[in-house]
mmCIF file of C-alpha atoms in Angstrom:
data_model
loop_
_atom_site.group_PDB
_atom_site.id
_atom_site.type_symbol
_atom_site.label_atom_id
_atom_site.label_comp_id
_atom_site.label_asym_id
_atom_site.label_seq_id
_atom_site.Cartn_x
_atom_site.Cartn_y
_atom_site.Cartn_z
ATOM 1 C CA MET A 1 22.988 35.919 -52.208
ATOM 2 C CA ARG A 2 21.288 36.040 -48.804
ATOM 3 C CA HIS A 3 24.268 34.329 -47.110
ATOM 4 C CA MET A 4 26.774 36.624 -48.813
ATOM 5 C CA VAL A 5 25.341 39.747 -47.209
ATOM 6 C CA SER A 6 24.485 38.190 -43.801
ATOM 7 C CA LYS A 7 26.779 38.562 -40.789
ATOM 8 C CA ALA A 8 28.998 35.633 -39.774
ATOM 9 C CA VAL A 9 27.829 33.698 -36.674
ATOM 10 C CA THR A 10 31.031 31.753 -36.015
ATOM 11 C CA VAL A 11 31.959 31.572 -32.330
ATOM 12 C CA GLN A 12 35.703 31.824 -31.744
ATOM 13 C CA TYR A 13 36.120 29.089 -29.105
ATOM 14 C CA PRO A 14 37.806 29.120 -26.554
ATOM 15 C CA ASP A 15 37.913 32.930 -26.558
ATOM 16 C CA GLU A 16 34.129 32.950 -26.859
ATOM 17 C CA ILE A 17 31.688 30.400 -25.476
ATOM 18 C CA ALA A 18 28.239 30.128 -27.018
ATOM 19 C CA PRO A 19 25.294 29.885 -24.636
ATOM 20 C CA LEU A 20 24.278 26.271 -24.123
ATOM 21 C CA PRO A 21 20.731 24.928 -24.221
ATOM 22 C CA PRO A 22 19.184 24.366 -20.773
ATOM 23 C CA ARG A 23 19.140 20.570 -21.194
ATOM 24 C CA SER A 24 22.667 20.093 -22.518
ATOM 25 C CA ARG A 25 24.245 16.709 -21.817
ATOM 26 C CA GLY A 26 27.791 17.640 -20.926
ATOM 27 C CA VAL A 27 28.873 15.357 -18.100
ATOM 28 C CA ILE A 28 27.227 13.232 -15.389
ATOM 29 C CA ALA A 29 27.491 14.629 -11.865
ATOM 30 C CA LEU A 30 27.075 12.664 -8.620
ATOM 31 C CA LYS A 31 25.231 13.669 -5.448
ATOM 32 C CA GLU A 32 26.937 11.392 -2.958
ATOM 33 C CA GLU A 33 24.512 11.749 -0.032
ATOM 34 C CA ASN A 34 21.649 10.439 -2.208
ATOM 35 C CA CYS A 35 23.459 7.288 -3.349
ATOM 36 C CA THR A 36 22.381 4.091 -1.548
ATOM 37 C CA VAL A 37 24.699 1.749 -3.495
ATOM 38 C CA CYS A 38 21.748 -0.022 -5.108
ATOM 39 C CA MET A 39 23.997 -0.776 -8.141
ATOM 40 C CA LEU A 40 21.076 -0.122 -10.499
ATOM 41 C CA CYS A 41 23.001 2.368 -12.637
ATOM 42 C CA ALA A 42 25.971 0.006 -13.028
ATOM 43 C CA ARG A 43 23.722 -2.932 -13.993
ATOM 44 C CA GLU A 44 21.751 -0.944 -16.561
ATOM 45 C CA CYS A 45 24.760 0.765 -18.170
ATOM 46 C CA PRO A 46 25.131 -0.710 -21.691
ATOM 47 C CA ASP A 47 28.874 0.157 -21.794
ATOM 48 C CA TRP A 48 29.713 -1.008 -18.256
ATOM 49 C CA CYS A 49 31.624 2.196 -17.621
ATOM 50 C CA ILE A 50 30.451 2.768 -14.017
ATOM 51 C CA TYR A 51 32.551 1.333 -11.197
ATOM 52 C CA ILE A 52 31.129 1.190 -7.664
ATOM 53 C CA GLU A 53 32.722 -0.104 -4.463
ATOM 54 C CA ASP A 54 31.219 -0.083 -0.980
ATOM 55 C CA HIS A 55 31.282 -1.738 2.429
ATOM 56 C CA LYS A 56 28.678 -2.457 5.091
ATOM 57 C CA GLU A 57 28.412 -0.829 8.506
ATOM 58 C CA ARG A 58 26.015 -1.426 11.369
ATOM 59 C CA ARG A 59 23.875 1.299 12.825
ATOM 60 C CA ALA A 60 23.250 1.352 16.573
ATOM 61 C CA PRO A 61 19.735 0.219 17.543
ATOM 62 C CA LYS A 62 17.219 2.992 18.098
ATOM 63 C CA GLY A 63 15.833 1.530 21.327
ATOM 64 C CA GLU A 64 15.935 -1.341 23.741
ATOM 65 C CA GLY A 65 15.057 -4.725 22.304
ATOM 66 C CA LYS A 66 15.733 -3.620 18.722
ATOM 67 C CA ARG A 67 18.412 -5.034 16.464
ATOM 68 C CA ALA A 68 21.218 -3.045 14.887
ATOM 69 C CA LYS A 69 20.680 -2.619 11.151
ATOM 70 C CA SER A 70 23.384 -2.708 8.504
ATOM 71 C CA PHE A 71 23.657 -0.186 5.671
ATOM 72 C CA ASN A 72 25.932 0.362 2.686
ATOM 73 C CA VAL A 73 28.674 3.004 2.686
ATOM 74 C CA LEU A 74 29.911 4.254 -0.682
ATOM 75 C CA ASP A 75 33.700 3.947 -1.090
ATOM 76 C CA ARG A 76 34.156 4.538 -4.800
ATOM 77 C CA PHE A 77 32.012 5.814 -7.641
ATOM 78 C CA ALA A 78 33.834 6.323 -10.933
ATOM 79 C CA ILE A 79 32.738 6.785 -14.542
ATOM 80 C CA ASP A 80 34.996 6.034 -17.492
ATOM 81 C CA TYR A 81 34.115 8.733 -20.002
ATOM 82 C CA ALA A 82 36.301 7.044 -22.611
ATOM 83 C CA LEU A 83 33.593 4.351 -22.775
ATOM 84 C CA CYS A 84 30.518 6.398 -21.908
ATOM 85 C CA MET A 85 28.212 7.100 -24.863
ATOM 86 C CA TYR A 86 26.076 9.662 -22.943
ATOM 87 C CA CYS A 87 22.849 7.702 -23.314
ATOM 88 C CA GLY A 88 21.578 8.905 -19.937
ATOM 89 C CA ILE A 89 20.179 5.539 -18.853
ATOM 90 C CA CYS A 90 21.953 5.751 -15.491
ATOM 91 C CA VAL A 91 20.397 9.154 -14.816
ATOM 92 C CA GLU A 92 16.934 7.887 -15.711
ATOM 93 C CA VAL A 93 16.991 4.640 -13.703
ATOM 94 C CA CYS A 94 18.486 6.072 -10.494
ATOM 95 C CA PRO A 95 15.592 5.809 -7.985
ATOM 96 C CA TYR A 96 17.141 8.213 -5.459
ATOM 97 C CA ASP A 97 18.152 11.136 -7.732
ATOM 98 C CA ALA A 98 21.887 10.707 -7.201
ATOM 99 C CA LEU A 99 22.936 11.311 -10.840
ATOM 100 C CA PHE A 100 22.334 14.511 -12.820
ATOM 101 C CA TRP A 101 23.252 15.969 -16.176
ATOM 102 C CA SER A 102 25.655 18.916 -15.985
ATOM 103 C CA PRO A 103 26.291 21.276 -18.918
ATOM 104 C CA GLU A 104 30.040 21.163 -18.148
ATOM 105 C CA PHE A 105 31.961 19.873 -21.167
ATOM 106 C CA GLU A 106 35.534 21.072 -20.699
ATOM 107 C CA TYR A 107 37.108 17.992 -19.151
ATOM 108 C CA ALA A 108 39.387 16.792 -21.953
ATOM 109 C CA GLU A 109 42.591 14.977 -21.035
ATOM 110 C CA GLY A 110 45.822 14.298 -22.861
ATOM 111 C CA ASP A 111 45.836 10.656 -21.782
ATOM 112 C CA ILE A 112 42.833 8.392 -22.337
ATOM 113 C CA THR A 113 43.447 6.615 -19.035
ATOM 114 C CA HIS A 114 42.780 9.898 -17.212
ATOM 115 C CA LEU A 115 39.190 10.048 -18.472
ATOM 116 C CA THR A 116 38.056 7.800 -15.604
ATOM 117 C CA HIS A 117 36.832 10.435 -13.145
ATOM 118 C CA GLU A 118 36.429 9.486 -9.499
ATOM 119 C CA MET A 119 33.835 10.391 -6.936
ATOM 120 C CA ASP A 120 35.372 13.704 -5.806
ATOM 121 C CA ARG A 121 35.473 15.050 -9.367
ATOM 122 C CA LEU A 122 31.925 13.915 -10.094
ATOM 123 C CA GLU A 123 30.709 15.608 -6.931
ATOM 124 C CA ASP A 124 32.441 18.866 -7.850
ATOM 125 C CA TRP A 125 30.368 18.988 -11.034
ATOM 126 C CA MET A 126 27.179 19.124 -8.952
ATOM 127 C CA SER A 127 27.805 22.869 -8.529
ATOM 128 C CA THR A 128 27.258 23.311 -12.273
ATOM 129 C CA VAL A 129 23.973 21.394 -12.417
ATOM 130 C CA LEU A 130 21.192 23.779 -13.377
ATOM 131 C CA PRO A 131 17.829 23.774 -11.605
ATOM 132 C CA PRO A 132 14.906 22.224 -13.488
ATOM 133 C CA SER A 133 13.741 24.427 -16.315
ATOM 134 C CA PRO A 134 10.291 25.967 -15.821
ATOM 135 C CA LEU A 135 7.362 24.419 -17.581
ATOM 136 C CA GLU A 136 6.362 25.845 -20.902
ATOM 137 C CA GLU A 137 3.148 27.746 -21.237
ATOM 138 C CA GLY A 138 0.232 25.336 -21.280
ATOM 139 C CA ALA A 139 2.246 22.367 -19.999
ATOM 140 C CA LYS A 140 0.890 20.258 -17.148
ATOM 141 C CA GLY A 141 2.876 19.845 -13.962
ATOM 142 C CA PRO A 142 2.812 16.899 -11.554
ATOM 143 C CA GLU A 143 -0.716 15.721 -10.958
ATOM 144 C CA LEU A 144 -1.927 16.481 -7.458
ATOM 145 C CA LYS A 145 -5.603 16.378 -6.684
ATOM 146 C CA ALA A 146 -6.765 19.689 -5.303
ATOM 147 C CA ALA A 147 -8.776 19.405 -2.138
ATOM 148 C CA ALA A 148 -12.373 20.486 -2.350
ATOM 149 C CA PRO A 149 -13.292 23.329 0.005
ATOM 150 C CA ALA A 150 -14.723 21.817 3.145
ATOM 151 C CA PRO A 151 -17.969 23.359 4.394
ATOM 152 C CA ALA A 152 -17.556 25.227 7.630
ATOM 153 C CA PRO A 153 -19.050 23.359 10.596
ATOM 154 C CA PRO A 154 -22.085 25.039 12.159
ATOM 155 C CA PRO A 155 -21.601 26.870 15.444
ATOM 156 C CA ALA A 156 -22.335 25.148 18.731
ATOM 157 C CA ALA A 157 -25.522 27.196 19.166
ATOM 158 C CA GLU A 158 -27.107 25.389 16.201
ATOM 159 C CA ALA A 159 -26.493 21.920 17.657
ATOM 160 C CA PRO A 160 -29.344 19.392 18.055
ATOM 161 C CA THR A 161 -32.605 20.336 19.694
ATOM 162 C CA ALA A 162 -32.654 20.982 23.415
ATOM 163 C CA PRO A 163 -33.578 17.991 25.626
ATOM 164 C CA PRO A 164 -36.853 19.469 27.002
ATOM 165 C CA ALA A 165 -38.355 19.557 23.479
ATOM 166 C CA ALA A 166 -37.930 15.773 23.089
ATOM 167 C CA THR A 167 -39.860 14.886 26.264
ATOM 168 C CA PRO A 168 -43.334 16.432 25.829
ATOM 169 C CA ALA A 169 -45.716 16.943 28.729
ATOM 170 C CA PRO A 170 -48.474 14.354 29.323
ATOM 171 C CA GLY A 171 -51.131 16.756 28.035
ATOM 172 C CA GLU A 172 -49.271 17.290 24.766
ATOM 173 C CA ALA A 173 -48.576 13.586 24.279
ATOM 174 C CA ALA A 174 -52.326 12.819 24.222
ATOM 175 C CA GLY A 175 -52.869 15.073 21.194
ATOM 176 C CA ALA A 176 -49.769 13.864 19.291
ATOM 177 C CA ALA A 177 -49.659 10.668 17.279
ATOM 178 C CA PRO A 178 -47.275 7.935 18.402
ATOM 179 C CA GLY A 179 -45.360 8.091 15.085
ATOM 180 C CA GLU A 180 -44.681 11.815 15.520
ATOM 181 C CA ALA A 181 -43.400 11.318 19.031
ATOM 182 C CA ALA A 182 -41.090 8.520 17.890
ATOM 183 C CA GLY A 183 -39.918 10.549 14.863
ATOM 184 C CA ALA A 184 -38.640 13.417 17.050
ATOM 185 C CA ALA A 185 -36.241 11.184 18.963
ATOM 186 C CA PRO A 186 -33.519 10.850 16.249
ATOM 187 C CA VAL A 187 -33.212 14.657 16.115
ATOM 188 C CA GLU A 188 -32.345 14.673 19.786
ATOM 189 C CA THR A 189 -29.539 12.107 19.502
ATOM 190 C CA GLU A 190 -28.263 13.193 16.043
ATOM 191 C CA PRO A 191 -24.482 13.765 16.469
ATOM 192 C CA ARG A 192 -23.957 15.318 13.023
ATOM 193 C CA PRO A 193 -24.788 18.922 12.165
ATOM 194 C CA ALA A 194 -28.416 19.563 11.476
ATOM 195 C CA GLY A 195 -29.451 19.032 7.856
ATOM 196 C CA MET A 196 -26.360 16.971 6.904
ATOM 197 C CA SER A 197 -26.661 13.343 5.817
ATOM 198 C CA GLU A 198 -24.195 10.611 6.696
ATOM 199 C CA ALA A 199 -22.668 10.610 3.203
ATOM 200 C CA GLU A 200 -22.161 14.364 3.318
ATOM 201 C CA TYR A 201 -20.594 14.080 6.749
ATOM 202 C CA PHE A 202 -18.013 11.504 5.619
ATOM 203 C CA GLU A 203 -17.339 13.486 2.433
ATOM 204 C CA GLN A 204 -16.564 16.487 4.612
ATOM 205 C CA ARG A 205 -14.059 14.429 6.627
ATOM 206 C CA ALA A 206 -12.462 13.151 3.400
ATOM 207 C CA ALA A 207 -12.131 16.722 2.148
ATOM 208 C CA ALA A 208 -10.385 17.604 5.398
ATOM 209 C CA GLY A 209 -7.903 14.774 4.746
ATOM 210 C CA ARG A 210 -7.220 16.124 1.263
ATOM 211 C CA LEU A 211 -6.556 19.534 2.748
ATOM 212 C CA VAL A 212 -3.993 17.957 5.068
ATOM 213 C CA ARG A 213 -2.339 16.304 2.060
ATOM 214 C CA GLN A 214 -2.138 19.611 0.169
ATOM 215 C CA LYS A 215 -0.703 21.399 3.196
ATOM 216 C CA VAL A 216 1.978 18.765 3.871
ATOM 217 C CA PHE A 217 2.949 18.682 0.174
ATOM 218 C CA GLU A 218 3.427 22.461 0.094
ATOM 219 C CA GLU A 219 5.460 22.379 3.324
ATOM 220 C CA GLU A 220 7.758 19.655 1.974
ATOM 221 C CA ILE A 221 8.291 21.526 -1.299
ATOM 222 C CA ALA A 222 9.071 24.676 0.678
ATOM 223 C CA LYS A 223 11.724 22.723 2.624
ATOM 224 C CA GLY A 224 13.379 21.715 -0.668
ATOM 225 C CA SER A 225 12.327 18.069 -0.597
ATOM 226 C CA ASP A 226 12.112 16.037 -3.777
ATOM 227 C CA PRO A 227 8.604 16.171 -5.322
ATOM 228 C CA ARG A 228 8.244 12.382 -5.095
ATOM 229 C CA VAL A 229 9.270 12.377 -1.429
ATOM 230 C CA ALA A 230 6.908 15.276 -0.730
ATOM 231 C CA GLU A 231 4.056 13.458 -2.504
ATOM 232 C CA ALA A 232 4.670 10.273 -0.474
ATOM 233 C CA ARG A 233 4.739 12.137 2.841
ATOM 234 C CA ALA A 234 1.621 14.098 1.939
ATOM 235 C CA LYS A 235 -0.233 10.900 1.048
ATOM 236 C CA ALA A 236 0.832 9.294 4.337
ATOM 237 C CA ALA A 237 -0.397 12.350 6.243
ATOM 238 C CA GLU A 238 -3.762 12.146 4.451
ATOM 239 C CA MET A 239 -4.130 8.456 5.332
ATOM 240 C CA ARG A 240 -3.342 9.160 8.981
ATOM 241 C CA ALA A 241 -5.846 12.017 9.018
ATOM 242 C CA ARG A 242 -8.561 9.843 7.450
ATOM 243 C CA LYS A 243 -7.951 7.021 9.907
ATOM 244 C CA ALA A 244 -8.238 9.462 12.790
ATOM 245 C CA THR A 245 -11.479 10.933 11.443
ATOM 246 C CA VAL A 246 -13.004 7.518 10.754
ATOM 247 C CA ALA A 247 -12.111 6.402 14.268
ATOM 248 C CA ASP A 248 -13.821 9.507 15.656
ATOM 249 C CA ALA A 249 -16.782 9.228 13.270
ATOM 250 C CA PRO A 250 -20.248 8.965 14.839
ATOM 251 C CA PRO A 251 -22.370 5.824 14.635
ATOM 252 C CA PRO A 252 -24.731 5.511 11.654
ATOM 253 C CA VAL A 253 -28.232 6.921 11.717
ATOM 254 C CA ALA A 254 -29.805 3.501 12.379
ATOM 255 C CA SER A 255 -27.937 3.148 15.666
ATOM 256 C CA ALA A 256 -28.971 6.665 16.677
ATOM 257 C CA ALA A 257 -32.615 5.902 15.994
ATOM 258 C CA ALA A 258 -32.509 2.589 17.863
ATOM 259 C CA PRO A 259 -32.856 4.133 21.371
ATOM 260 C CA ALA A 260 -35.794 6.188 20.138
ATOM 261 C CA ALA A 261 -37.554 3.124 18.777
ATOM 262 C CA ALA A 262 -36.946 1.283 22.041
ATOM 263 C CA ALA A 263 -38.204 4.208 24.171
ATOM 264 C CA PRO A 264 -41.728 3.517 25.510
ATOM 265 C CA ALA A 265 -44.572 5.735 24.380
ATOM 266 C CA PRO A 266 -46.510 7.813 26.950
ATOM 267 C CA PRO A 267 -49.154 5.912 28.938
ATOM 268 C CA GLU A 268 -52.019 7.843 27.303
ATOM 269 C CA ALA A 269 -50.920 6.941 23.753
ATOM 270 C CA ARG A 270 -49.952 3.326 24.458
ATOM 271 C CA PRO A 271 -52.805 0.754 24.570
ATOM 272 C CA ALA A 272 -52.728 -1.679 27.441
ATOM 273 C CA PRO A 273 -51.538 -5.099 26.310
ATOM 274 C CA PRO A 274 -54.095 -7.899 26.814
ATOM 275 C CA GLU A 275 -53.297 -10.368 29.512
ATOM 276 C CA ALA A 276 -52.370 -13.612 27.870
ATOM 277 C CA ALA A 277 -52.354 -16.905 29.678
ATOM 278 C CA PRO A 278 -48.992 -18.628 29.709
ATOM 279 C CA ALA A 279 -48.724 -21.128 26.902
ATOM 280 C CA PRO A 280 -48.415 -24.723 28.040
ATOM 281 C CA VAL A 281 -44.984 -26.129 27.567
ATOM 282 C CA PRO A 282 -45.258 -29.215 25.332
ATOM 283 C CA GLU A 283 -43.665 -32.289 26.648
ATOM 284 C CA PRO A 284 -40.659 -33.448 24.658
ATOM 285 C CA GLU A 285 -41.487 -36.400 22.461
ATOM 286 C CA PRO A 286 -39.314 -39.442 22.936
ATOM 287 C CA ALA A 287 -36.789 -39.843 20.182
ATOM 288 C CA PRO A 288 -37.572 -42.808 17.914
ATOM 289 C CA ALA A 289 -35.240 -45.694 18.371
ATOM 290 C CA THR A 290 -33.031 -46.082 15.344
ATOM 291 C CA PRO A 291 -32.166 -49.704 14.706
ATOM 292 C CA PRO A 292 -28.556 -50.300 13.795
ATOM 293 C CA ALA A 293 -27.802 -50.673 10.146
ATOM 294 C CA ALA A 294 -27.630 -54.252 9.019
ATOM 295 C CA PRO A 295 -24.339 -54.145 7.081
ATOM 296 C CA ARG A 296 -22.561 -52.056 9.738
ATOM 297 C CA PRO A 297 -21.163 -54.321 12.492
ATOM 298 C CA ALA A 298 -21.293 -53.256 16.134
ATOM 299 C CA ALA A 299 -18.302 -51.548 17.742
ATOM 300 C CA GLY A 300 -16.049 -53.523 20.037
ATOM 301 C CA MET A 301 -15.577 -56.614 17.871
ATOM 302 C CA SER A 302 -12.572 -58.751 18.342
ATOM 303 C CA ASP A 303 -10.114 -59.566 15.604
ATOM 304 C CA ALA A 304 -11.703 -62.952 14.934
ATOM 305 C CA GLU A 305 -15.204 -61.465 14.628
ATOM 306 C CA ALA A 306 -13.929 -58.711 12.308
ATOM 307 C CA ALA A 307 -12.267 -61.357 10.131
ATOM 308 C CA GLU A 308 -15.559 -63.262 9.970
ATOM 309 C CA VAL A 309 -17.321 -60.024 8.892
ATOM 310 C CA ARG A 310 -14.771 -59.544 6.133
ATOM 311 C CA GLN A 311 -15.191 -63.116 4.926
ATOM 312 C CA ARG A 312 -18.996 -62.858 4.925
ATOM 313 C CA VAL A 313 -19.014 -59.532 3.007
ATOM 314 C CA TYR A 314 -16.578 -60.942 0.470
ATOM 315 C CA GLN A 315 -18.775 -63.976 -0.143
ATOM 316 C CA GLU A 316 -21.894 -61.788 -0.469
ATOM 317 C CA GLU A 317 -20.202 -59.525 -3.024
ATOM 318 C CA MET A 318 -19.005 -62.492 -5.035
ATOM 319 C CA ALA A 319 -22.509 -63.977 -4.951
ATOM 320 C CA LYS A 320 -23.841 -60.699 -6.412
ATOM 321 C CA GLY A 321 -21.427 -61.015 -9.302
ATOM 322 C CA SER A 322 -19.112 -58.150 -8.257
ATOM 323 C CA ASP A 323 -15.564 -57.914 -9.494
ATOM 324 C CA PRO A 324 -13.109 -59.727 -7.171
ATOM 325 C CA ARG A 325 -11.125 -56.547 -6.590
ATOM 326 C CA ILE A 326 -14.271 -54.615 -5.682
ATOM 327 C CA ALA A 327 -15.416 -57.439 -3.399
ATOM 328 C CA GLU A 328 -12.010 -57.465 -1.696
ATOM 329 C CA ALA A 329 -12.085 -53.688 -1.175
ATOM 330 C CA ARG A 330 -15.612 -53.686 0.259
ATOM 331 C CA SER A 331 -14.871 -56.603 2.575
ATOM 332 C CA LYS A 332 -11.732 -54.872 3.821
ATOM 333 C CA ALA A 333 -13.696 -51.659 4.481
ATOM 334 C CA ALA A 334 -16.303 -53.687 6.415
ATOM 335 C CA GLU A 335 -13.532 -55.215 8.526
ATOM 336 C CA ILE A 336 -12.090 -51.759 9.313
ATOM 337 C CA ARG A 337 -15.531 -50.501 10.323
ATOM 338 C CA ALA A 338 -15.906 -53.547 12.550
ATOM 339 C CA ARG A 339 -12.597 -52.924 14.272
ATOM 340 C CA LYS A 340 -13.449 -49.292 15.133
ATOM 341 C CA GLY A 341 -13.983 -48.817 18.813
ATOM 342 C CA THR A 342 -11.854 -51.799 19.865
ATOM 343 C CA LYS A 343 -8.642 -51.346 21.800
ATOM 344 C CA GLY A 344 -6.067 -53.857 20.789
ATOM 345 C CA PRO A 345 -2.500 -54.231 22.045
ATOM 346 C CA GLY A 346 -1.412 -51.012 20.332
ATOM 347 C CA GLY A 347 -4.254 -48.979 21.821
#
């Protein structure tokens, strides 16, 4: 009964066209300037309905001593919609955003062979591609770490203590302990703002790099760049900024305190060192004579002497009850050691 009294919702196509959903898959459009002829879409297509042809050209070198680089030029990009099953794999795998879904669906032909649309037709459909739909309420966008607010650097007037305060007068040095005088030196040579540790200082520089990344990302998005390209350029800008800040970073606190520790204390606070007599230099002991090892023959033996050494070692090993192969190996090694240091005909 409810359907009998309700109003008909039939759309009289083609006189009337119903509004399409924002993500309708009508036809695949091509953005030619983004295509690099990587052939990824054609390889991944399960129906093999994408046909690509190209040729290589050489680009003039950018400077002296540089080689000319070759690049691909797209000659043909066609899609056979008689085979296409509209799976969208080519759109998903394209790494350079050259393929898009268009809501256009009125491209029927009377002949099936005319359903293979070439590059010019695919590029005309780019005018019908809708911009990305806005995110729904509560949805998360692309993750981009927000930079923490960097603390403002102190003014120049609040820089480290003035030099006269670090060099006290002789009368004041007598009443001050040596540790206190040495402890005031790092304040004089401290390059960081007063009251800031080394970790806080480097965290501040890192926050400045994140601010650079956020700024570059917003500028690239404002120019109309792809979000992935904008993210890559922003990350590169942050890395360059961090390298620059690390290169300009001050030395650690230990190196700043080193001159203070090496600075001499005032004469009144420093005790006079006792005069020590020069220590007698001990005479070097003669090195003990090391007798040559018995089994190791002396260098410079002739071939006949080395052969005698081999024969003697072989007989000794056999007398010990060694295996003949082991005795032969040890006698041969003794002969080689005996020959070391001799210069025969071959040098």
